[in-house]
Amino acid sequence: MDWCCKFLGLPAFFLSTYSEPRSHGQGILQCSASEAIFYSMIWAREDAVRQLRPRFPSKKDDPVNGKTRADLLNMLVAYCNNECHCCVERAAMMGCIRIRKLKADKKGVVRSTTLLNTIEEDMAKGLIPFFHCAIIGSTGVTSYDDLMEVGPVCQKYHIWLHVDAAYAGSAFCCPELAYLKQGYEYVWSTNINTNKWMMCNFEASLHWVRYRTKALAAFAGPKWESTTYQYPNNVPPDLKHYGVASSRRLRAYKLYCVIRNYGVEGIRRYIRNHVSLARLFEAYVERDPRFELCGGSFRFGLVTFRLKGYNSLTQKLNDAINASHKIHMVPSHFHDKVVIRFALCAEYANERDVDDAWNAIDHHATEILHEAQEEFKNDRAMRDTFVQQRKHDTYFDYFPHPDHAEKLAEAQHVAKNLAKSLAEDALIKDADNTAVDGSWGNGDPDAFASYDKKLRDNPEMVRFNFDEDYLHTDDPQLYKVASMLHLAMLQSTVANSPESKKSKSRHSTDV
Ligand code: PLP
C-alpha cells in the first residue's frame, strides 16, 4: 500500500508509520470500492458522534436536555456528487445515514457554492454535515470534482472529505496528469480500484485513511488502545480492525505481481495508451455533427457520447452495437440524457481497434438515423393531416351556417326566458291534455284541480306532449327550444283558463 501511495503520488500522510514515522495514515487493500466507501462513511460517522459528545451531553449526564446516541446520529447529514456511483447511497442506507445528492453542473462537477449553500441550509435546520464524497472519474461520464474548490469548504465545516477515484485514480501515476490530484491535501480518505484500470484482477481496491486512529476507534471500539494488542510502531498493522471480516484474502500478492511484472513505467504506458486512444475516439465524435460528447473535459480512458436528438436514438444505437457482438458498450444517463460509454479496457488496444469501433458505430448510426428519418416523414404527414383537420374545424367554429346561427340565438333567448317557469309547476307540462279534453270549458270546475293533484301525487306522469310535429328534429338544442316554445303556449293557455281566472278573483276578494 505504501508503494502504491508513493507511485500514485498521493500525500505522504496516507503512508503507514512503517514508511513514514511522522504519518498517522494507513492503507488497506479492500475487496471493492463499495466496501471502502462504506467503511469511510462509518469511520466519519463515528468520528462525528465523538466530536459532538462534548457539545451534547448524554441522557445519563443530563436527563432533561441530554441526547442519546440515536439523537446524535439523527442530526448527521452526508453529501455526495449526484454523479457518484450508487454504492455511495447504498453505503448511507446501510449506515443509517441521511444523505443528500448534490446537483452537479453540466460537466458533472459539484461547485463549491452548491456545497456551501447546502451546508448552510442544513445547518439552519439543525442538521450537522459530517461527510462529503467527491468524485474523480465518475462511472457515467468520468467527470471529476475540483478538490481545490470543495476541499476548503469541507475543512471549514470539519467535514470528512472522501474521494472516490475507483476507476480514474490509477491515472495519478502519470506525472503529466498530476493536476487531477490537486487538492488531495484536504482529503481524509480515498479509494482506487487496481482491478479497474491497473490490470489487477478483481478484487483489489486500494483504500487509504489519513488518521488510522479514527478507523480503529470506529471498528475496534473507543477503547481500542487498551483492549487490542498493538505491535510496536504499528508494524505490521492489524488489518482486521479496518473492515468487517477478521481474516483476509492475500490480495496484496497479486498486486505485487502486477507491479513487479510491468513496473511503474509499464503501468504508466498502459494508462497513457488508453488516454491517447480515448482522445483519438473523442476527435472522431467531435468531427461528426450527428454526435455530441458528454461529461467532463478530461476523459481518461472512457469517452461518453450520444446521438444528438431523442434519447431513443442513442438507446437504439447502443442496442444495435451490442447486438452486433463486435464491440460491447454500456449506456448510462447524464442529466436525463441517455449516453453511450466507449471504454478502453484491453491491454493491447491500438488505433486500429478504435477505427474499427468507430466504423461500426458510424454504420449503425447511419442505419438508425435513416430509419428515424422515414418515421419522421410519416409523422410529419400525419401531423399535416391533423393540422388541416384542425383548420377545417376552426373555420366551422368561426363561420357556422347562418340558419343554424339564427336558430341557436332564438333557442338561447327562449331558454333564458323559460328557465324559471319550467321549474315552477309540473302541472303546466301536461295542462293542454286537460284543456284539449275540454273539461274546464264544459262545466267541470274541479277537473283541473283534481288533475293537478293527480300529477303531484304521481310525478312520473309529468312529461311533454311529444306528438306535435314541430318537436321532431334531430338537433337536441332545437328540440329543447321547441319544447320550451310549446310550454310557453301552454303556460298562457293555463293563465287564461276560466279556472285560474276564477281562483285569481277569489284570492283578490280574500285580500
Ligand atoms: N465508484 C466508481 C467511480 C465506480 O465506477 C464503481 C464501479 O463501477 C464503483 C465505485 C463501485 O466499484 P466496486 O464494484 O469495486 O464496488
Tab-separated table of N, CA and C in Angstrom, residues 391-442:
chain	number	residue	atom	x	y	z
A	391	LYS	N	-57.708	23.053	-38.960
A	391	LYS	CA	-58.045	24.290	-39.663
A	391	LYS	C	-59.507	24.256	-40.071
A	392	HIS	N	-59.903	23.108	-40.605
A	392	HIS	CA	-61.270	22.906	-41.057
A	392	HIS	C	-62.235	23.123	-39.891
A	393	ASP	N	-61.916	22.461	-38.760
A	393	ASP	CA	-62.793	22.563	-37.590
A	393	ASP	C	-62.886	24.004	-37.111
A	394	THR	N	-61.725	24.648	-37.079
A	394	THR	CA	-61.697	26.017	-36.567
A	394	THR	C	-62.536	26.918	-37.458
A	395	TYR	N	-62.422	26.704	-38.803
A	395	TYR	CA	-63.197	27.519	-39.751
A	395	TYR	C	-64.683	27.403	-39.430
A	396	PHE	N	-65.150	26.159	-39.194
A	396	PHE	CA	-66.585	25.979	-38.956
A	396	PHE	C	-67.014	26.442	-37.573
A	397	ASP	N	-66.036	26.538	-36.672
A	397	ASP	CA	-66.358	27.132	-35.367
A	397	ASP	C	-66.622	28.619	-35.524
A	398	TYR	N	-65.805	29.249	-36.380
A	398	TYR	CA	-65.923	30.704	-36.518
A	398	TYR	C	-67.024	31.111	-37.496
A	399	PHE	N	-67.245	30.259	-38.506
A	399	PHE	CA	-68.235	30.624	-39.522
A	399	PHE	C	-69.330	29.563	-39.610
A	400	PRO	N	-70.199	29.477	-38.626
A	400	PRO	CA	-71.254	28.457	-38.690
A	400	PRO	C	-72.298	28.800	-39.756
A	401	HIS	N	-73.119	27.835	-40.080
A	401	HIS	CA	-74.164	28.036	-41.087
A	401	HIS	C	-75.132	29.127	-40.597
A	402	PRO	N	-75.529	30.112	-41.449
A	402	PRO	CA	-76.347	31.235	-40.971
A	402	PRO	C	-77.688	30.799	-40.373
A	403	ASP	N	-78.343	29.795	-40.994
A	403	ASP	CA	-79.647	29.348	-40.462
A	403	ASP	C	-79.477	28.803	-39.046
A	404	HIS	N	-78.419	28.059	-38.944
A	404	HIS	CA	-78.160	27.409	-37.671
A	404	HIS	C	-77.934	28.467	-36.589
A	405	ALA	N	-77.171	29.518	-36.967
A	405	ALA	CA	-76.859	30.576	-36.008
A	405	ALA	C	-78.133	31.265	-35.524
A	406	GLU	N	-79.050	31.514	-36.464
A	406	GLU	CA	-80.297	32.198	-36.108
A	406	GLU	C	-81.111	31.365	-35.116
A	407	LYS	N	-81.190	30.080	-35.450
A	407	LYS	CA	-81.967	29.189	-34.594
A	407	LYS	C	-81.342	29.086	-33.208
A	408	LEU	N	-80.025	29.094	-33.230
A	408	LEU	CA	-79.315	28.981	-31.965
A	408	LEU	C	-79.592	30.195	-31.081
A	409	ALA	N	-79.582	31.381	-31.710
A	409	ALA	CA	-79.837	32.612	-30.947
A	409	ALA	C	-81.247	32.586	-30.365
A	410	GLU	N	-82.176	32.142	-31.190
A	410	GLU	CA	-83.577	32.086	-30.746
A	410	GLU	C	-83.695	31.105	-29.572
A	411	ALA	N	-83.031	29.969	-29.747
A	411	ALA	CA	-83.083	28.949	-28.711
A	411	ALA	C	-82.565	29.483	-27.386
A	412	GLN	N	-81.428	30.198	-27.489
A	412	GLN	CA	-80.830	30.706	-26.242
A	412	GLN	C	-81.765	31.714	-25.571
A	413	HIS	N	-82.398	32.539	-26.384
A	413	HIS	CA	-83.298	33.553	-25.852
A	413	HIS	C	-84.476	32.902	-25.124
A	414	VAL	N	-85.096	31.954	-25.806
A	414	VAL	CA	-86.267	31.304	-25.230
A	414	VAL	C	-85.892	30.511	-23.985
A	415	ALA	N	-84.762	29.835	-24.093
A	415	ALA	CA	-84.327	29.031	-22.945
A	415	ALA	C	-84.159	29.903	-21.719
A	416	LYS	N	-83.623	31.092	-21.948
A	416	LYS	CA	-83.392	32.013	-20.830
A	416	LYS	C	-84.731	32.428	-20.198
A	417	ASN	N	-85.657	32.799	-21.062
A	417	ASN	CA	-86.942	33.292	-20.543
A	417	ASN	C	-87.753	32.223	-19.827
A	418	LEU	N	-87.609	31.004	-20.308
A	418	LEU	CA	-88.482	29.984	-19.764
A	418	LEU	C	-87.865	29.136	-18.643
A	419	ALA	N	-86.582	29.359	-18.415
A	419	ALA	CA	-85.912	28.522	-17.416
A	419	ALA	C	-86.636	28.575	-16.079
A	420	LYS	N	-87.106	29.752	-15.743
A	420	LYS	CA	-87.735	29.933	-14.444
A	420	LYS	C	-89.092	29.207	-14.401
A	421	SER	N	-89.899	29.532	-15.415
A	421	SER	CA	-91.255	28.989	-15.384
A	421	SER	C	-91.279	27.480	-15.526
A	422	LEU	N	-90.223	26.946	-16.174
A	422	LEU	CA	-90.146	25.484	-16.326
A	422	LEU	C	-90.157	24.787	-14.972
A	423	ALA	N	-89.421	25.394	-14.053
A	423	ALA	CA	-89.273	24.774	-12.754
A	423	ALA	C	-90.505	24.990	-11.876
A	424	GLU	N	-91.312	25.959	-12.257
A	424	GLU	CA	-92.342	26.399	-11.324
A	424	GLU	C	-93.420	25.363	-11.003
A	425	ASP	N	-94.016	24.831	-12.034
A	425	ASP	CA	-95.147	23.958	-11.754
A	425	ASP	C	-95.251	22.833	-12.774
A	426	ALA	N	-95.184	21.610	-12.278
A	426	ALA	CA	-95.263	20.457	-13.158
A	426	ALA	C	-96.605	20.374	-13.850
A	427	LEU	N	-97.563	20.994	-13.263
A	427	LEU	CA	-98.916	20.961	-13.801
A	427	LEU	C	-98.974	21.446	-15.242
A	428	ILE	N	-98.250	22.517	-15.510
A	428	ILE	CA	-98.277	23.140	-16.837
A	428	ILE	C	-97.914	22.144	-17.922
A	429	LYS	N	-96.981	21.245	-17.559
A	429	LYS	CA	-96.415	20.373	-18.576
A	429	LYS	C	-97.440	19.477	-19.260
A	430	ASP	N	-98.464	19.182	-18.586
A	430	ASP	CA	-99.464	18.351	-19.279
A	430	ASP	C	-100.849	19.009	-19.285
A	431	ALA	N	-100.850	20.323	-19.041
A	431	ALA	CA	-102.133	21.009	-18.906
A	431	ALA	C	-102.953	20.979	-20.190
A	432	ASP	N	-102.253	20.984	-21.328
A	432	ASP	CA	-103.027	21.044	-22.575
A	432	ASP	C	-103.899	19.813	-22.771
A	433	ASN	N	-103.465	18.666	-22.223
A	433	ASN	CA	-104.317	17.477	-22.320
A	433	ASN	C	-105.674	17.764	-21.696
A	434	THR	N	-105.609	18.423	-20.546
A	434	THR	CA	-106.835	18.746	-19.832
A	434	THR	C	-107.671	19.741	-20.641
A	435	ALA	N	-106.913	20.748	-21.182
A	435	ALA	CA	-107.610	21.780	-21.946
A	435	ALA	C	-108.256	21.171	-23.179
A	436	VAL	N	-107.463	20.273	-23.824
A	436	VAL	CA	-107.966	19.680	-25.064
A	436	VAL	C	-109.195	18.828	-24.785
A	437	ASP	N	-109.146	18.120	-23.651
A	437	ASP	CA	-110.320	17.273	-23.386
A	437	ASP	C	-111.529	18.136	-22.981
A	438	GLY	N	-111.270	19.466	-22.852
A	438	GLY	CA	-112.363	20.437	-22.749
A	438	GLY	C	-113.023	20.494	-21.400
A	439	SER	N	-112.357	19.954	-20.392
A	439	SER	CA	-113.004	19.883	-19.087
A	439	SER	C	-113.477	21.235	-18.586
A	440	TRP	N	-112.509	22.193	-18.632
A	440	TRP	CA	-112.908	23.439	-17.986
A	440	TRP	C	-113.887	24.275	-18.814
A	441	GLY	N	-113.838	23.995	-20.142
A	441	GLY	CA	-114.815	24.722	-20.970
A	441	GLY	C	-116.209	24.131	-20.815
A	442	ASN	N	-116.284	22.865	-20.331
A	442	ASN	CA	-117.582	22.184	-20.334
A	442	ASN	C	-118.174	21.995	-18.940
